[in-house]
Amino acid sequence: MDPTRLLAPPIHTTSNSQAASSPEPENATPSSSTTDQSPLSLQVPTSPTSKSLGGDTLRSRANSFNSTAETSRSRADSFNSKAETARSRGNSDLTTLRSRFEGDDLTTKEALRPDKSAEQDFQVDNSPFAFSPGQLNKTLNPKSLAAYRALGGIYGLERGLQTDLLAGLSVDETTIPEKIGFDEATATARSKPIDARPIIAQEAIVTGREVEGQFHDRKRIFSDNRLPAKKPISIWRLFWNAYNDRVLIILTIAAVISLALGIYEAVGQTPEEGEGQSVDWVEGVAIEVAVVIVVLVTGLNDYRREKQFSKLNARKDDRQVKAVRSGKSVMISVFDVMVGDILHLESGDSIPADGILVGGHGIRCDESSATGESDAMKKTGGSEVWQRMVEGTATSKLDPFIISGSKVLEGVGTYLVTSVGVNSSFGKIMMGLQAENEETPLQAKLAKMANWIGYLGTSAAGLLFFVLLFRFLGGLPNNTDSPAKRGSVFLDILIVAITIIVVAVPEGLPVAVTLALSFATKQMYKENNLVRHLRACETMGNATTICSDKTGTLTQNRMTVVAGLLGTHTNFARNIDMSNEEKTILTFAAAFDRLSPDVRSLLLQSVAINSTAFEGEEDGKATYIGSKTETALLTMAKEFLGMGPVAEERAGVEIVQLFPFDSDRKCMGVVIRLASGSYRLLVKGAAEIMLALATDELPDITAQSLEPFELTESARLRASANIDDFATQSLRTIAMLFKDFQQWPPVGVQTLEDDKSMARFEDVCQDMTFLGIVGIQDPLREGVAYAVKRCQDAGIVVRMVTGDNLTTASAIAKQCGIKTEKGLVMEGPKFRQLSDEEMDEVLPDLQVLARSSPDDKRILVKRLKYLGETVAVTGDGTNDGPALKLADVGFSMGVAGTEVAKEASAIILMDDNFSSIVKAVMWGRCVNDAVSKFLQFQITVNITAVILAFVSAVSSPDMHSVLSAVQLLWVNLIMDTFAALALATDPPTEQILDRKPTPKRAPLITTNMWKMIIGQAVYQLLVTFVLYFAGYNILGYDTRCATGPDFVKCTDELHTELNTMVFNTFVWMQIFNEFNNRRLDNKLNIFEGIQRNYFFIAINCIMVGGQIMIVFVGSTAFQIKRIDGPQWAVCILCALPCLLWAVVLRCIPDAYAKMLFDFVCRIWLAGARPIMKVLAVVFRPVGKAFGALSRTVFTPTKRFSKRTVAKISRKKGAEEETSGKGKNPAADLEAADASEMKKITSTTTPQPPPQQQQTSAEFPLQPPPITLTTAT
C-alpha cells in the first residue's frame, strides 16, 4: 500500500464555530475557500473523476474516511476525523487547558529554551526557514509534546520547513528566496487550512537531470545526512606509530652510538700505518637509513590500509530509502535525505533521520537502540496529535516522534524529516561511538603466533649476545686496540643481536592479514558482496553449509502471474503446460471477461487495496515498487482488470484497519468501509493456508450477487488439486479471501489492548469466503545450478529454506540441484516439533525446509552450529535478523532485504544472487590461503636468517655475522613488507573450490606447510653454510693472495667478497622461494595465474632491482664488495635449485612427512624436558633474587612517586576550587551534576565476572599448539 497516497493526513480544518470565533492571523497565508482535499488522491490533484472500484464504493467523498461532515457514528478519536462531537474543545484557549501531558503548561519560549551545550544549534544566519536545528531537536531531546506544540504541530513544521506533506520537496529546489518567520509558520496551524496550497505537478518538476546546487539552503542550514568522517590518523602519526617500537628505538640508539664512535675513529684518531681512514661510521648511517626506510614503508602500508577501510565503511553505511519528491515516490541514497523530506515507513525499515509521523496504519517502532525503551512504541499521526491538543484531549501517551536509529516493527506510513546527520539523535550518539577497525579472529591468532616466534627469536638473539659478550670480555686482557675500537666491537655485538630480534619478530603477520582482507573486500565489492564485518570474509572461506532463501537468491525475483483459478471452476493460464482433459483452461482475457462487475470490483480491491506496493520510478521508468509478489498482482490487474493508477483506485476507499504481512501466519489483510456502511475484510496469502481458513465460495463468478455459498468438499478438493498442479510447475501460489461485517470491530471479538477500535486478526479471519488462486512464476537465476554444484564440490552443503509449500519448494530445489534422491524435504511446523536428538538425526539428510518461518531458520542455524558446522545463512526480512546474527556469516539481500536484515548481516549481497555467495567463498578461502602462504614464507626466512647469523657470528674469529645489521634489515624489509604485498594479492582461481573446507579448530600450519618450511630451511642453510665455511677453498680463494705486505688486505677483501656471495645467494633464495609459496598444495604449477597478479610481478621486480643495486653500489653501507659475472652465476645457480627442491618436497606424501615429524617431536621433547627442568632449577633462585630486589628497591620508589604526584594533584585541585568557587554558581552546579552522574554511571557500569578478571593471573601465557594435519 502506498503510504504517501493512502495514509497521508488531511490538511487541518476547524469547525465553522471555531473559525468564526478565531480570527485569522495577519501573517497567515490566505485561503479562498474551504474545499475538501483528500490525501488519498496524491499525484492526481486535478482529476475530477476518480475511477470507482464498483458499486459498493461509488459514493460521495463526503462519506469517506476523511470527511468533515457530521456522521451518525462519531469518530472523534479516529485518525483523521474532523467530525464535530458532543465534547468539542475547539474554542478553548490552549494556554488555559488543564494539563494532560508533560510540559502542557510551558510557554513557547520555555518549551524551546536552548540547552547550554547546544546553544550554537539555535543560532543560524540568513535562514529562509522558520526553525533552527536546535529548535527542531527540542522535540526529541527528550520527546516533548510541548515543543511539538510550540512549533505549530505538523502543519507549522510543514510551513516553517517550506515543504509539502503530500508532494514532498521539489527536485528542482536550490536556494529558497522566500523567508518564513517563526510566527508565520506557527500561525499556520491555528489558521484555516491552506487548501489553496499548490500541489506540484509531476511533469513540470521531475526533470530527470542533475540540478546544480540542489537543496543548497537546506544543506547550509540543516546539513545533510552524513556524519563527519572519523578524523583519519595522519601519515606522520602512522610513521611515528611504526617507529614507536622498542626494538627499533634500541637499534637506533645503538646505531647513533656506533656512528659517534665511527666519527671519533675517523676524525679523532690517526690511522695506523698501512691503514686507510676509518669508515666504521658508515655502518651507523646505513642502519639509521635502513630504519627510516622500514618506518616509511610500514607507515605507508598502514596509511593505505586506513584509506581502504574508510572507503569500505562509507560503502557499507550507504543504502537506498523511499522518499516522496515532486509528488513521486523515488529511491534516494540515505546520505541525500534532507530536512523537509517525506519518507516512507514500512515494516523492517531502519529509520535514517529524526522526524514527525505524517500518517500511517499500525506503526510500531523498536526504539531500544536509541532510547533504551524495550517495548514496541505505537506511533500516532502528527495531525491527530495536533487535533487532540486543540480539543484538549492530548495525553502523554501520544507519540508522533520518529527517532533515527530505531526500527519499524510493523505498519506502513510516511513521516516528515526534521533532523539529519549530526543534528539527529542517532547522529549525536554515533559521533561519540565511531569505532576503531575491528580485529579479526585470524589477526588475533597470528598476533599470538607472532609473539611466540618473536620470543624464540629474542631468546636466540639473547643467547648470541651473551656468548659473544663472554668471548669479548675473555679477550679483553690480550686486546691491544684503542678504547674506541673496543667499544665499537661491543656495539657491533649489540647491534647484530638487536637486528636478529628485528628479523625474528614477524610483525608482518598481522599486516599480511590486513592487506589480504583489504584487497579481498575491495574485490568482493566489485563482485556484488559488500562486507560489513571483516571477520565474515575469512570465516566464509571455511563455511560448511549454506542455508539459502529461494526468492530472489536462487530465483530472479521477476514474478509474473502465469496461471490461476477464479472461484473453484474457472481456470486460466498462459505460456505453461496446464493441459488436463478434465478441465478447460481459458486465456487471461477470456477468464476475466466473464467476471460480473461486482466480482471484478471485489478482485480489484483484493489486489489494489490489500497491497503495500506503490507506483514509482526506477532508472527513469514508471514501475511498481514493493514486494515482487504484489507488483506481479498489480501488473495483472492493470493488464486484465482495467486498473488505472493505484492512487486513483485507492482514493475513494476508507481504510479502517491494516494487517501487515506476517511471516508466521503467511498472509496479510486490510479492512475497508463500504458505501453501505458495512465493512469488508480482504485477505491474501499462502494458498493452502488460505484454503484451510475458507468455509464459503462464490460458485458463479458471472453472477451479480456476492452472496457466498458453502464450500463443498468437492470444491475444496478441486482448489487443492490446482494448488498442487501449480506447485509442480514451480509456481508460487497465492489465494484471496474476503468476508463482510456489519460493524467494526465485530461483536464478540478481542480487540487490541492499546486501541479498542482494532480487532485481533486471528479472531476475525475465520469462516472466510474463497475468491480465487493465482500461480506466480519466478524463473531460476542463470547459472544458479552451476553455482550450487560448485559449492557441493567444495564440500559445502546447500540447503533451501523457503516459505513456499512442500511441492513448490521440492520442485525448485530439484531444478537447482539442491534436492537429491536421498535428500529429505520437511515443513517448518514439523521440524520445530522435533527434539534435539531427532533434529541431529535428520539434519545430515535435510536439504529443503518448506513453509518455514524465521524462527524455524533460527532453530536450524542454532542446531547446525551445535553440530560443529560453520553456517552461512541468507535472509531478507525483519524477522530473519536473529538467524542472521546467530549464523557464522549472515548474508542479507541488498535489493529485497529490509534495513533490519542488513544491519544484522555480515555481508550484503547487492544483487541478491546465490552466485555471489560462491564468490564470497572463493575470496574467503583466498584470504586464508594468502595468510598461510605468507606464514610459510616468513617462518622459512626466520629460521634460516636467525640460525645463519647465530652460527656465523659464534664461529667467526672477529665475532661478526656473515649478515651485517644493514643486510638483515633489508632481509626484514623483504619479509615483512614486500612478501606480504606480493602474496596477499593473489586472486582466487576456480580450483580453490576443489577442496573441502578447513575445520574450525585446524592449526594455522599444516603438515604440508611444515614440510615446505623445514625442507626449504634445510636446503638454504646447507647452501649458505657450504659457501661460508668451504667457499674459500671451493672458489680457490686460498691461492689468490700471495704472501707479502698486502696479504692481510687481500685476505680481508676476499673474505668480504665471499660474504657478499653468501648474502646475495641468501636473498635470491628468498626471491625464488616466494614463487614456491604461491601454492599450498602438492601440485607443481607454481606460476598458475601469475599473469593476473600485477602486484606480485611489480614487487618482485622491485626486490630484484633493489638487490642488484645493493650489490653494485651499496658496498660501503652494506659492508659488501661488488662481484663479477661468474660470481653472480654462482649465486644464482646456488639459489635457483630451491625451485627444484620444492618439487622434490611436494612429491613426498604428507602422511610420511607427518610420521617423521611426530618421531622428531618425540625425540626433541624427550631431550628438552630434562634441560628445561635443569634450567628452571638454576634460574629460579635468580628470579627470586630479582623479585626481592624489585620489592626492596623499585616498589618503594614507585609508591613514593605515586604518593607525591597524588599530593600535588590534590593541592592543585584545592587551590583551583578555592579560587573559582562562588564565581560561577551555574558552572558549580553543572560540575556537581556531572560528578553525580559520574558516580551513578560508575556504579551501574557492568563489571566482568570474577572468572574473567582473574584469567590473566590464573592462566599464564601459553604458546599456541602446533598440530600436524594432512593437507588434501
mmCIF file of N, CA and C in Angstrom, residues 2 28 80 91 111 123 189 403 407 639 669 683 707 804 859 862 897 1004 1035 1052 1057 1183-1184 1217 1237:
data_model
loop_
_atom_site.group_PDB
_atom_site.id
_atom_site.type_symbol
_atom_site.label_atom_id
_atom_site.label_comp_id
_atom_site.label_asym_id
_atom_site.label_seq_id
_atom_site.Cartn_x
_atom_site.Cartn_y
_atom_site.Cartn_z
ATOM 1 N N ASP A 2 0.576 2.188 -0.813
ATOM 2 C CA ASP A 2 1.380 3.392 -0.887
ATOM 3 C C ASP A 2 1.035 4.296 0.281
ATOM 4 N N ALA A 28 -0.954 34.932 8.339
ATOM 5 C CA ALA A 28 -1.308 33.613 7.823
ATOM 6 C C ALA A 28 -1.544 33.702 6.334
ATOM 7 N N ASN A 80 -8.200 10.648 11.300
ATOM 8 C CA ASN A 80 -8.296 11.915 10.579
ATOM 9 C C ASN A 80 -9.669 12.561 10.750
ATOM 10 N N ASN A 91 -12.960 25.679 20.793
ATOM 11 C CA ASN A 91 -12.913 27.108 21.089
ATOM 12 C C ASN A 91 -12.055 27.436 22.309
ATOM 13 N N ALA A 111 9.364 25.977 26.237
ATOM 14 C CA ALA A 111 9.437 24.676 25.569
ATOM 15 C C ALA A 111 10.624 24.595 24.618
ATOM 16 N N GLN A 123 21.487 29.133 16.708
ATOM 17 C CA GLN A 123 21.944 30.363 16.064
ATOM 18 C C GLN A 123 22.284 30.080 14.600
ATOM 19 N N ALA A 189 -0.864 26.618 11.821
ATOM 20 C CA ALA A 189 -1.619 25.549 12.479
ATOM 21 C C ALA A 189 -2.893 26.058 13.117
ATOM 22 N N ILE A 403 12.296 8.396 15.651
ATOM 23 C CA ILE A 403 13.675 8.588 16.103
ATOM 24 C C ILE A 403 14.631 7.830 15.189
ATOM 25 N N LYS A 407 13.822 1.045 14.619
ATOM 26 C CA LYS A 407 13.389 0.155 13.543
ATOM 27 C C LYS A 407 11.874 0.032 13.543
ATOM 28 N N GLU A 639 -3.306 -5.059 -16.540
ATOM 29 C CA GLU A 639 -3.436 -5.585 -17.895
ATOM 30 C C GLU A 639 -4.820 -6.177 -18.171
ATOM 31 N N GLY A 669 -3.759 -8.619 5.408
ATOM 32 C CA GLY A 669 -5.154 -8.261 5.211
ATOM 33 C C GLY A 669 -5.395 -6.783 5.413
ATOM 34 N N VAL A 683 -8.228 -10.597 2.547
ATOM 35 C CA VAL A 683 -7.028 -11.310 2.990
ATOM 36 C C VAL A 683 -6.422 -12.036 1.804
ATOM 37 N N GLU A 707 -23.234 -12.998 -2.814
ATOM 38 C CA GLU A 707 -23.679 -13.844 -1.723
ATOM 39 C C GLU A 707 -22.886 -15.149 -1.732
ATOM 40 N N ASP A 804 7.620 -21.253 0.686
ATOM 41 C CA ASP A 804 6.729 -21.925 -0.262
ATOM 42 C C ASP A 804 6.286 -23.279 0.281
ATOM 43 N N ILE A 859 16.240 -21.820 14.481
ATOM 44 C CA ILE A 859 16.446 -23.112 15.134
ATOM 45 C C ILE A 859 17.388 -23.976 14.307
ATOM 46 N N LYS A 862 20.980 -22.662 14.688
ATOM 47 C CA LYS A 862 21.479 -22.959 16.033
ATOM 48 C C LYS A 862 21.897 -24.414 16.164
ATOM 49 N N GLY A 897 16.062 -6.902 0.687
ATOM 50 C CA GLY A 897 16.200 -7.011 2.134
ATOM 51 C C GLY A 897 15.766 -5.759 2.869
ATOM 52 N N LEU A 1004 47.073 -23.416 12.272
ATOM 53 C CA LEU A 1004 47.484 -22.454 11.252
ATOM 54 C C LEU A 1004 48.493 -23.064 10.284
ATOM 55 N N LEU A 1035 86.119 -22.032 -4.172
ATOM 56 C CA LEU A 1035 86.272 -20.990 -5.176
ATOM 57 C C LEU A 1035 87.730 -20.612 -5.417
ATOM 58 N N ASP A 1052 91.284 -9.927 3.593
ATOM 59 C CA ASP A 1052 90.064 -9.245 4.051
ATOM 60 C C ASP A 1052 89.110 -8.977 2.888
ATOM 61 N N GLU A 1057 84.305 -10.425 -0.117
ATOM 62 C CA GLU A 1057 83.718 -10.906 -1.364
ATOM 63 C C GLU A 1057 82.917 -12.184 -1.136
ATOM 64 N N GLY A 1183 65.483 -15.656 39.649
ATOM 65 C CA GLY A 1183 64.203 -14.968 39.567
ATOM 66 C C GLY A 1183 63.735 -14.472 40.916
ATOM 67 N N LYS A 1184 63.924 -15.307 41.947
ATOM 68 C CA LYS A 1184 63.527 -14.885 43.293
ATOM 69 C C LYS A 1184 64.356 -13.702 43.768
ATOM 70 N N GLU A 1217 39.756 25.071 43.261
ATOM 71 C CA GLU A 1217 38.388 25.105 43.793
ATOM 72 C C GLU A 1217 38.184 26.352 44.636
ATOM 73 N N MET A 1237 26.482 12.342 38.172
ATOM 74 C CA MET A 1237 26.230 11.413 37.051
ATOM 75 C C MET A 1237 27.365 10.435 36.896
#
